[in-house]
Amino acid sequence: MEIIMNSQVQYYPLTHPQKVTWYIEKLHPGSSISNIASTLRFKGDVDYGLVEKAFNKFIEVNDGMRIKIVEQDGEPKQYISKYEYRKLEFFDFSKSKDALTDLYKWDAQMAQKPFELIDSDLFYFALVKISDEDGGLYIKTHHLISDAWTMGLLGNQIIEFYTAFSKGLDVNEEKKPSYTDFVFSEEEYKNSGRFQKDKEFWSGKFETIPETTVLRNRNLNHTGVKARRKTMLMPKKLTEKLYQYCSENRISAYTVFLAALSMYINRITSKEDIILGTTTLNRSNAKEKETTGMYSNIAPIRININGDMDFKTFTQAVAKENLSLLRHQRYPFDLLLKDIRGKHRTSENLFEIVLNYQNSKFVKGEHLAEYTTRWHFSGQQVESLTININDREKEGHLIIDYDYLTDLFN
């Protein structure tokens, strides 16, 4: 690993999760494919000056948000930019005849607006006013500096800072852990015995590879990355039944969805050897769970369908497979893909369907400001179909987002 000092600026190599994002950006330059966006809305008499102050405190104590990317001799490097107080743009929708419609139109456009990657901020925040009793913060980050867990940290800390400022309380000025620590821990991992064991596990798992699991064949030369989102709200009663079933059978909700999706694919394609993609947290300790930055890794899960199994037995087999994946989740996906393609002399994708279960929670409490969140789709993706399941709001029901390529599905 090469660390470069230049004019008192320290440059670091990208981590492997960042490299995957960087490669995607290189394949689809000038796109919104790596954007993550949401709106954090406070209820009541919103003090926009304090919202801006809370945002700035978050940026100050989390250096991972201030990462900037440069290219040196064709290679991407990153550095931590100095903290400077930032004035936020203010958008007032309250005078509109239909404030929410105009807000939704605006935030959809913003979510699909690409970042300038080189030596620029990889975040964008703006103040939004919807009415005299409703307003807050529009948030957009790039995957090079953020993942789903980071967005949870971001929301929780800004809520806590805003609440403290509103009540005239002191806030914790202590700096949060630095993302640069992950650069060094990843290098240590790559020189460890654990890295070799993880490599051997994945090599054994893909000693053979089946045909890519698809719901509809795509022509890579003619299929773009334009996508749409269909959101489904799982009713509370059904969600309660799901959690009860999981509790009684000691399995996770993700396992049930994974088993159900695999069964569905088997029914309509007759495939018995299925590979799906999933996103893993890839944070191995408490310190990493407190750090903003891009940690999430991609992993393939290989599921064999046996028609003689009952559902309970099948879900237990899926749970066992998922547990083995999690034990070896740290092995970088870009290295895994390189290993498999080299071994089998193929350029095919490992998977075209991704199932994610996102469990990073936003804090709730009687002493915190009342708020709601809304997530925005970037409008572009690589895989044919991505299914995201989450219960971030702790509202008792699951939200299921189906993100699909418009060249393949309607």
CSV table of C-alpha atoms in Angstrom, one decimal:
chain,number,residue,atom,x,y,z
A,1,MET,CA,0.0,0.0,0.0
A,2,GLU,CA,1.4,3.4,-1.0
A,3,ILE,CA,0.6,6.4,1.1
A,4,ILE,CA,1.7,9.7,-0.6
A,5,MET,CA,2.4,13.0,1.2
A,6,ASN,CA,2.2,16.0,-1.1
A,7,SER,CA,2.1,19.6,0.2
A,8,GLN,CA,1.0,18.4,3.6
A,9,VAL,CA,-1.9,16.4,2.0
A,10,GLN,CA,-1.9,12.7,2.6
A,11,TYR,CA,-3.2,10.6,-0.2
A,12,TYR,CA,-4.6,7.0,0.4
A,13,PRO,CA,-5.5,4.3,-2.1
A,14,LEU,CA,-9.2,3.4,-2.4
A,15,THR,CA,-10.5,0.5,-0.4
A,16,HIS,CA,-11.9,-2.5,-2.3
A,17,PRO,CA,-15.6,-1.5,-1.7
A,18,GLN,CA,-14.7,2.0,-3.1
A,19,LYS,CA,-12.9,0.4,-6.1
A,20,VAL,CA,-16.1,-1.5,-7.1
A,21,THR,CA,-17.9,1.8,-7.1
A,22,TRP,CA,-15.0,3.5,-9.0
A,23,TYR,CA,-15.1,0.7,-11.7
A,24,ILE,CA,-18.9,1.2,-12.1
A,25,GLU,CA,-18.4,5.0,-12.5
A,26,LYS,CA,-15.7,4.3,-15.2
A,27,LEU,CA,-18.1,2.1,-17.1
A,28,HIS,CA,-21.0,4.6,-16.8
A,29,PRO,CA,-19.4,8.1,-16.5
A,30,GLY,CA,-21.6,11.0,-15.8
A,31,SER,CA,-24.4,8.9,-14.4
A,32,SER,CA,-26.4,8.9,-11.1
A,33,ILE,CA,-25.8,5.2,-10.7
A,34,SER,CA,-23.9,5.7,-7.4
A,35,ASN,CA,-26.1,8.3,-5.8
A,36,ILE,CA,-27.8,7.7,-2.4
A,37,ALA,CA,-30.5,10.3,-1.5
A,38,SER,CA,-33.2,11.0,1.1
A,39,THR,CA,-35.1,13.8,2.8
A,40,LEU,CA,-35.1,14.2,6.5
A,41,ARG,CA,-38.2,16.2,7.6
A,42,PHE,CA,-38.8,17.7,11.0
A,43,LYS,CA,-42.3,18.3,12.3
A,44,GLY,CA,-43.3,21.6,14.0
A,45,ASP,CA,-41.6,25.0,14.0
A,46,VAL,CA,-38.4,24.1,12.1
A,47,ASP,CA,-35.3,26.3,12.9
A,48,TYR,CA,-33.4,26.1,9.6
A,49,GLY,CA,-30.4,27.8,11.1
A,50,LEU,CA,-30.1,25.0,13.6
A,51,VAL,CA,-30.6,22.3,10.9
A,52,GLU,CA,-27.7,23.8,9.0
A,53,LYS,CA,-25.6,24.0,12.2
A,54,ALA,CA,-26.4,20.3,12.9
A,55,PHE,CA,-25.4,19.4,9.3
A,56,ASN,CA,-22.1,21.2,9.8
A,57,LYS,CA,-21.4,19.5,13.1
A,58,PHE,CA,-21.9,16.2,11.4
A,59,ILE,CA,-19.5,17.0,8.6
A,60,GLU,CA,-16.9,18.4,11.1
A,61,VAL,CA,-16.8,15.3,13.3
A,62,ASN,CA,-16.9,12.7,10.5
A,63,ASP,CA,-13.9,13.0,8.3
A,64,GLY,CA,-15.2,10.3,6.0
A,65,MET,CA,-17.7,12.7,4.6
A,66,ARG,CA,-15.0,15.1,3.6
A,67,ILE,CA,-13.2,12.5,1.4
A,68,LYS,CA,-12.3,13.8,-2.1
A,69,ILE,CA,-11.0,11.7,-5.0
A,70,VAL,CA,-8.1,12.6,-7.4
A,71,GLU,CA,-6.4,10.7,-10.1
A,72,GLN,CA,-2.6,10.3,-10.1
A,73,ASP,CA,-1.0,8.6,-13.0
A,74,GLY,CA,-4.3,7.1,-14.0
A,75,GLU,CA,-5.0,5.7,-10.5
A,76,PRO,CA,-7.6,7.0,-8.1
A,77,LYS,CA,-6.5,8.3,-4.7
A,78,GLN,CA,-8.4,9.8,-1.8
A,79,TYR,CA,-7.7,12.5,0.8
A,80,ILE,CA,-9.5,14.1,3.6
A,81,SER,CA,-10.3,17.7,2.9
A,82,LYS,CA,-10.3,20.3,5.7
A,83,TYR,CA,-13.5,21.2,7.4
A,84,GLU,CA,-15.1,24.5,6.5
A,85,TYR,CA,-18.5,25.7,7.5
A,86,ARG,CA,-20.9,25.4,4.6
A,87,LYS,CA,-24.0,27.6,4.0
A,88,LEU,CA,-26.8,25.4,2.6
A,89,GLU,CA,-29.1,26.3,-0.3
A,90,PHE,CA,-32.7,26.9,0.8
A,91,PHE,CA,-35.7,25.8,-1.2
A,92,ASP,CA,-39.1,27.1,-0.2
A,93,PHE,CA,-42.0,25.0,-1.5
A,94,SER,CA,-44.5,26.3,1.0
A,95,LYS,CA,-45.9,29.0,-1.3
A,96,SER,CA,-46.7,26.4,-4.0
A,97,LYS,CA,-50.3,25.2,-4.6
A,98,ASP,CA,-49.1,21.6,-4.1
A,99,ALA,CA,-45.9,21.7,-2.1
A,100,LEU,CA,-45.4,18.0,-1.8
A,101,THR,CA,-45.9,17.4,-5.5
A,102,ASP,CA,-43.4,20.1,-6.3
A,103,LEU,CA,-40.9,18.8,-3.7
A,104,TYR,CA,-41.2,15.2,-5.0
A,105,LYS,CA,-40.6,16.4,-8.5
A,106,TRP,CA,-37.6,18.5,-7.4
A,107,ASP,CA,-36.0,15.7,-5.2
A,108,ALA,CA,-36.4,13.1,-8.0
A,109,GLN,CA,-34.5,15.4,-10.4
A,110,MET,CA,-31.8,16.1,-7.8
A,111,ALA,CA,-31.4,12.4,-7.0
A,112,GLN,CA,-30.6,11.7,-10.7
A,113,LYS,CA,-28.1,14.6,-11.0
A,114,PRO,CA,-24.6,13.2,-11.1
A,115,PHE,CA,-21.7,14.3,-8.9
A,116,GLU,CA,-18.5,15.8,-10.2
A,117,LEU,CA,-16.1,13.1,-9.1
A,118,ILE,CA,-12.7,14.6,-9.2
A,119,ASP,CA,-11.5,16.8,-6.3
A,120,SER,CA,-15.1,17.7,-5.4
A,121,ASP,CA,-17.5,17.2,-2.5
A,122,LEU,CA,-19.2,13.9,-2.8
A,123,PHE,CA,-22.2,15.1,-0.8
A,124,TYR,CA,-24.9,17.6,-1.3
A,125,PHE,CA,-27.3,18.9,1.4
A,126,ALA,CA,-30.0,21.5,1.0
A,127,LEU,CA,-32.7,23.0,3.3
A,128,VAL,CA,-36.3,22.5,2.2
A,129,LYS,CA,-39.4,24.1,3.6
A,130,ILE,CA,-42.8,22.4,2.9
A,131,SER,CA,-45.0,24.4,5.3
A,132,ASP,CA,-44.8,26.4,8.5
A,133,GLU,CA,-44.9,23.1,10.3
A,134,ASP,CA,-42.9,20.8,8.0
A,135,GLY,CA,-39.4,21.1,6.6
A,136,GLY,CA,-35.9,19.9,6.9
A,137,LEU,CA,-32.9,18.6,5.0
A,138,TYR,CA,-32.4,17.1,1.5
A,139,ILE,CA,-29.5,14.7,1.6
A,140,LYS,CA,-27.5,13.2,-1.3
A,141,THR,CA,-24.2,11.3,-1.0
A,142,HIS,CA,-22.0,9.3,-3.4
A,143,HIS,CA,-21.3,5.6,-2.8
A,144,LEU,CA,-17.6,6.4,-2.8
A,145,ILE,CA,-18.0,7.9,0.7
A,146,SER,CA,-21.3,6.4,1.9
A,147,ASP,CA,-23.4,3.2,2.2
A,148,ALA,CA,-26.8,2.4,3.7
A,149,TRP,CA,-25.3,2.1,7.2
A,150,THR,CA,-23.6,5.5,6.8
A,151,MET,CA,-26.9,7.0,5.9
A,152,GLY,CA,-28.3,5.7,9.2
A,153,LEU,CA,-25.4,7.2,11.1
A,154,LEU,CA,-25.9,10.5,9.3
A,155,GLY,CA,-29.6,10.7,10.0
A,156,ASN,CA,-29.2,9.7,13.7
A,157,GLN,CA,-26.4,12.2,14.4
A,158,ILE,CA,-28.1,15.1,12.7
A,159,ILE,CA,-31.3,14.4,14.6
A,160,GLU,CA,-29.4,14.3,17.9
A,161,PHE,CA,-27.4,17.5,17.1
A,162,TYR,CA,-30.5,19.4,16.0
A,163,THR,CA,-32.4,18.3,19.1
A,164,ALA,CA,-29.5,19.3,21.4
A,165,PHE,CA,-29.2,22.7,19.7
A,166,SER,CA,-32.9,23.3,19.9
A,167,LYS,CA,-32.9,22.7,23.6
A,168,GLY,CA,-29.7,24.7,24.2
A,169,LEU,CA,-27.7,21.7,25.2
A,170,ASP,CA,-24.1,20.9,24.7
A,171,VAL,CA,-23.1,18.4,22.0
A,172,ASN,CA,-20.3,15.9,22.0
A,173,GLU,CA,-17.4,17.6,20.2
A,174,GLU,CA,-15.4,14.4,20.0
A,175,LYS,CA,-14.3,13.3,16.5
A,176,LYS,CA,-15.8,10.1,15.2
A,177,PRO,CA,-13.5,7.3,14.0
A,178,SER,CA,-11.7,8.0,10.7
A,179,TYR,CA,-12.4,6.1,7.5
A,180,THR,CA,-8.6,6.0,6.9
A,181,ASP,CA,-8.4,3.4,9.6
A,182,PHE,CA,-10.3,1.1,7.3
A,183,VAL,CA,-7.6,1.6,4.6
A,184,PHE,CA,-5.0,0.2,7.0
A,185,SER,CA,-7.1,-2.6,8.5
A,186,GLU,CA,-8.0,-3.8,5.0
A,187,GLU,CA,-4.3,-4.0,4.1
A,188,GLU,CA,-3.7,-6.0,7.3
A,189,TYR,CA,-6.6,-8.3,6.4
A,190,LYS,CA,-5.1,-9.0,2.9
A,191,ASN,CA,-1.8,-10.1,4.6
A,192,SER,CA,-3.6,-12.4,7.1
A,193,GLY,CA,-4.4,-16.0,7.3
A,194,ARG,CA,-8.1,-15.1,7.3
A,195,PHE,CA,-7.8,-13.6,3.9
A,196,GLN,CA,-6.4,-16.9,2.6
A,197,LYS,CA,-9.2,-18.9,4.3
A,198,ASP,CA,-11.8,-16.6,2.8
A,199,LYS,CA,-10.2,-17.0,-0.7
A,200,GLU,CA,-10.2,-20.8,-0.4
A,201,PHE,CA,-13.9,-20.8,0.7
A,202,TRP,CA,-15.0,-18.8,-2.3
A,203,SER,CA,-12.8,-20.8,-4.6
A,204,GLY,CA,-14.5,-24.0,-3.4
A,205,LYS,CA,-17.9,-22.5,-3.6
A,206,PHE,CA,-17.4,-21.7,-7.3
A,207,GLU,CA,-15.4,-24.7,-8.3
A,208,THR,CA,-18.1,-24.9,-11.0
A,209,ILE,CA,-20.4,-22.0,-12.0
A,210,PRO,CA,-23.9,-22.4,-13.4
A,211,GLU,CA,-25.5,-20.3,-16.0
A,212,THR,CA,-26.4,-16.8,-14.7
A,213,THR,CA,-29.7,-16.7,-13.0
A,214,VAL,CA,-32.0,-14.3,-14.9
A,215,LEU,CA,-35.7,-13.6,-15.2
A,216,ARG,CA,-35.3,-12.1,-18.6
A,217,ASN,CA,-32.2,-12.4,-20.9
A,218,ARG,CA,-30.4,-9.2,-21.6
A,219,ASN,CA,-28.2,-8.0,-24.4
A,220,LEU,CA,-25.3,-6.3,-22.7
A,221,ASN,CA,-24.6,-4.2,-25.9
A,222,HIS,CA,-28.2,-3.0,-26.1
A,223,THR,CA,-29.4,-2.9,-22.5
A,224,GLY,CA,-28.9,0.4,-20.7
A,225,VAL,CA,-28.8,1.3,-17.0
A,226,LYS,CA,-32.0,3.3,-16.8
A,227,ALA,CA,-34.2,1.9,-14.1
A,228,ARG,CA,-37.5,2.6,-12.2
A,229,ARG,CA,-38.7,1.8,-8.7
A,230,LYS,CA,-41.9,0.1,-7.6
A,231,THR,CA,-42.5,0.4,-3.9
A,232,MET,CA,-44.7,-2.0,-1.9
A,233,LEU,CA,-45.7,-1.6,1.7
A,234,MET,CA,-46.1,-4.9,3.5
A,235,PRO,CA,-49.1,-4.7,5.8
A,236,LYS,CA,-48.5,-4.7,9.6
A,237,LYS,CA,-50.4,-7.9,10.2
A,238,LEU,CA,-48.5,-9.8,7.6
A,239,THR,CA,-45.2,-8.3,8.9
A,240,GLU,CA,-46.2,-9.5,12.4
A,241,LYS,CA,-46.9,-13.0,11.1
A,242,LEU,CA,-43.5,-13.1,9.3
A,243,TYR,CA,-41.6,-12.0,12.4
A,244,GLN,CA,-43.6,-14.5,14.5
A,245,TYR,CA,-42.7,-17.3,12.1
A,246,CYS,CA,-39.0,-16.3,12.2
A,247,SER,CA,-39.0,-16.2,16.0
A,248,GLU,CA,-40.6,-19.7,16.2
A,249,ASN,CA,-38.2,-21.2,13.7
A,250,ARG,CA,-35.1,-19.2,14.8
A,251,ILE,CA,-34.4,-17.8,11.3
A,252,SER,CA,-34.2,-14.2,10.0
A,253,ALA,CA,-36.7,-12.4,7.9
A,254,TYR,CA,-34.0,-12.1,5.2
A,255,THR,CA,-33.7,-15.9,5.1
A,256,VAL,CA,-37.5,-16.2,4.5
A,257,PHE,CA,-37.4,-13.7,1.6
A,258,LEU,CA,-34.3,-15.3,0.1
A,259,ALA,CA,-36.0,-18.7,0.2
A,260,ALA,CA,-39.2,-17.3,-1.3
A,261,LEU,CA,-37.4,-15.6,-4.1
A,262,SER,CA,-35.4,-18.7,-4.9
A,263,MET,CA,-38.5,-20.8,-5.0
A,264,TYR,CA,-40.2,-18.3,-7.3
A,265,ILE,CA,-37.2,-18.3,-9.7
A,266,ASN,CA,-37.2,-22.1,-9.6
A,267,ARG,CA,-40.9,-22.3,-10.5
A,268,ILE,CA,-40.7,-20.0,-13.5
A,269,THR,CA,-37.3,-20.9,-14.9
A,270,SER,CA,-36.9,-24.6,-13.7
A,271,LYS,CA,-33.3,-23.7,-12.5
A,272,GLU,CA,-32.1,-25.7,-9.5
A,273,ASP,CA,-28.7,-24.0,-9.1
A,274,ILE,CA,-29.4,-20.3,-8.4
A,275,ILE,CA,-27.0,-17.5,-7.7
A,276,LEU,CA,-28.3,-14.2,-6.3
A,277,GLY,CA,-26.4,-11.2,-5.2
A,278,THR,CA,-26.6,-9.5,-1.8
A,279,THR,CA,-25.0,-6.6,0.0
A,280,THR,CA,-23.2,-7.3,3.3
A,281,LEU,CA,-22.5,-4.8,6.1
A,282,ASN,CA,-18.7,-5.7,6.1
A,283,ARG,CA,-18.2,-3.9,9.4
A,284,SER,CA,-16.5,-6.3,11.8
A,285,ASN,CA,-16.4,-4.3,15.1
A,286,ALA,CA,-18.0,-1.5,17.0
A,287,LYS,CA,-15.5,1.0,15.9
A,288,GLU,CA,-16.3,0.4,12.2
A,289,LYS,CA,-20.0,0.6,13.0
A,290,GLU,CA,-19.5,4.1,14.2
A,291,THR,CA,-17.5,5.2,11.1
A,292,THR,CA,-19.0,6.9,8.1
A,293,GLY,CA,-17.8,5.7,4.8
A,294,MET,CA,-18.2,3.0,2.1
A,295,TYR,CA,-17.8,-0.4,3.7
A,296,SER,CA,-20.5,-2.5,2.2
A,297,ASN,CA,-19.4,-5.5,0.1
A,298,ILE,CA,-21.2,-7.4,-2.6
A,299,ALA,CA,-21.4,-11.2,-2.2
A,300,PRO,CA,-23.0,-14.0,-4.3
A,301,ILE,CA,-25.1,-16.5,-2.5
A,302,ARG,CA,-25.5,-19.9,-4.2
A,303,ILE,CA,-28.7,-21.8,-3.5
A,304,ASN,CA,-29.6,-25.3,-4.6
A,305,ILE,CA,-33.3,-26.2,-4.9
A,306,ASN,CA,-34.4,-29.7,-3.8
A,307,GLY,CA,-38.0,-30.3,-4.7
A,308,ASP,CA,-38.3,-33.0,-2.0
A,309,MET,CA,-37.7,-30.5,0.8
A,310,ASP,CA,-40.6,-28.9,2.7
A,311,PHE,CA,-40.4,-25.1,3.2
A,312,LYS,CA,-39.1,-25.3,6.8
A,313,THR,CA,-36.2,-27.6,5.8
A,314,PHE,CA,-35.4,-25.4,2.8
A,315,THR,CA,-35.3,-22.2,4.8
A,316,GLN,CA,-33.0,-23.9,7.3
A,317,ALA,CA,-30.7,-24.9,4.4
A,318,VAL,CA,-30.8,-21.3,3.1
A,319,ALA,CA,-30.0,-19.9,6.5
A,320,LYS,CA,-27.0,-22.2,6.8
A,321,GLU,CA,-25.7,-21.1,3.4
A,322,ASN,CA,-26.2,-17.4,4.3
A,323,LEU,CA,-24.4,-17.9,7.6
A,324,SER,CA,-21.4,-19.4,5.8
A,325,LEU,CA,-21.4,-16.4,3.4
A,326,LEU,CA,-21.4,-14.0,6.3
A,327,ARG,CA,-18.4,-15.7,7.9
A,328,HIS,CA,-16.4,-15.0,4.7
A,329,GLN,CA,-18.1,-11.7,3.7
A,330,ARG,CA,-14.9,-9.6,4.0
A,331,TYR,CA,-13.3,-11.1,0.9
A,332,PRO,CA,-13.5,-8.2,-1.7
A,333,PHE,CA,-16.0,-8.7,-4.5
A,334,ASP,CA,-13.7,-7.3,-7.1
A,335,LEU,CA,-11.0,-9.9,-6.2
A,336,LEU,CA,-13.7,-12.6,-6.1
A,337,LEU,CA,-14.9,-11.7,-9.6
A,338,LYS,CA,-11.4,-11.6,-10.9
A,339,ASP,CA,-10.6,-15.0,-9.4
A,340,ILE,CA,-13.7,-16.6,-10.9
A,341,ARG,CA,-13.4,-15.1,-14.3
A,342,GLY,CA,-9.7,-16.0,-14.5
A,343,LYS,CA,-10.4,-19.6,-13.4
A,344,HIS,CA,-13.4,-20.2,-15.7
A,345,ARG,CA,-12.3,-17.9,-18.5
A,346,THR,CA,-15.6,-16.1,-18.6
A,347,SER,CA,-16.7,-12.5,-18.7
A,348,GLU,CA,-20.3,-13.3,-17.6
A,349,ASN,CA,-21.8,-11.6,-14.6
A,350,LEU,CA,-22.2,-13.8,-11.5
A,351,PHE,CA,-25.7,-12.6,-10.9
A,352,GLU,CA,-28.4,-10.3,-12.3
A,353,ILE,CA,-30.8,-10.3,-9.4
A,354,VAL,CA,-30.0,-8.8,-6.0
A,355,LEU,CA,-31.8,-9.1,-2.7
A,356,ASN,CA,-30.9,-6.7,0.1
A,357,TYR,CA,-32.2,-6.5,3.6
A,358,GLN,CA,-31.4,-3.2,5.3
A,359,ASN,CA,-31.6,-3.1,9.0
A,360,SER,CA,-29.8,0.1,10.0
A,361,LYS,CA,-32.3,1.9,12.2
A,362,PHE,CA,-33.1,5.6,12.8
A,363,VAL,CA,-33.3,6.5,16.5
A,364,LYS,CA,-36.7,7.2,18.0
A,365,GLY,CA,-37.3,8.7,21.4
A,366,GLU,CA,-39.6,11.0,23.3
A,367,HIS,CA,-36.8,13.5,23.8
A,368,LEU,CA,-35.8,13.7,20.2
A,369,ALA,CA,-37.3,16.0,17.5
A,370,GLU,CA,-40.2,14.4,15.7
A,371,TYR,CA,-39.2,13.5,12.1
A,372,THR,CA,-39.9,11.4,9.1
A,373,THR,CA,-37.6,10.2,6.3
A,374,ARG,CA,-38.2,9.5,2.6
A,375,TRP,CA,-35.7,7.8,0.3
A,376,HIS,CA,-35.2,8.6,-3.4
A,377,PHE,CA,-34.1,6.3,-6.2
A,378,SER,CA,-31.2,7.4,-8.4
A,379,GLY,CA,-33.0,6.1,-11.6
A,380,GLN,CA,-30.0,4.0,-12.7
A,381,GLN,CA,-28.5,0.6,-11.8
A,382,VAL,CA,-26.3,-2.2,-13.1
A,383,GLU,CA,-28.3,-5.4,-12.2
A,384,SER,CA,-31.5,-6.3,-14.0
A,385,LEU,CA,-33.5,-6.4,-10.8
A,386,THR,CA,-32.7,-5.3,-7.2
A,387,ILE,CA,-35.1,-5.9,-4.4
A,388,ASN,CA,-34.5,-3.8,-1.2
A,389,ILE,CA,-36.3,-4.7,2.0
A,390,ASN,CA,-36.2,-2.4,5.0
A,391,ASP,CA,-37.8,-1.3,8.2
A,392,ARG,CA,-35.7,1.7,9.0
A,393,GLU,CA,-38.5,3.7,10.6
A,394,LYS,CA,-39.5,1.0,13.1
A,395,GLU,CA,-43.1,1.5,12.1
A,396,GLY,CA,-44.0,-2.2,12.2
A,397,HIS,CA,-44.2,-2.9,8.5
A,398,LEU,CA,-41.7,-3.7,5.9
A,399,ILE,CA,-41.0,-1.5,2.8
A,400,ILE,CA,-40.1,-3.4,-0.3
A,401,ASP,CA,-38.6,-1.5,-3.3
A,402,TYR,CA,-38.3,-3.3,-6.6
A,403,ASP,CA,-35.7,-1.5,-8.8
A,404,TYR,CA,-35.8,-2.8,-12.4
A,405,LEU,CA,-34.1,-2.0,-15.7
A,406,THR,CA,-36.7,-0.4,-18.0
A,407,ASP,CA,-35.2,-2.1,-21.1
A,408,LEU,CA,-36.1,-5.5,-19.6
A,409,PHE,CA,-39.2,-5.0,-17.4
A,410,ASN,CA,-42.3,-2.9,-17.1
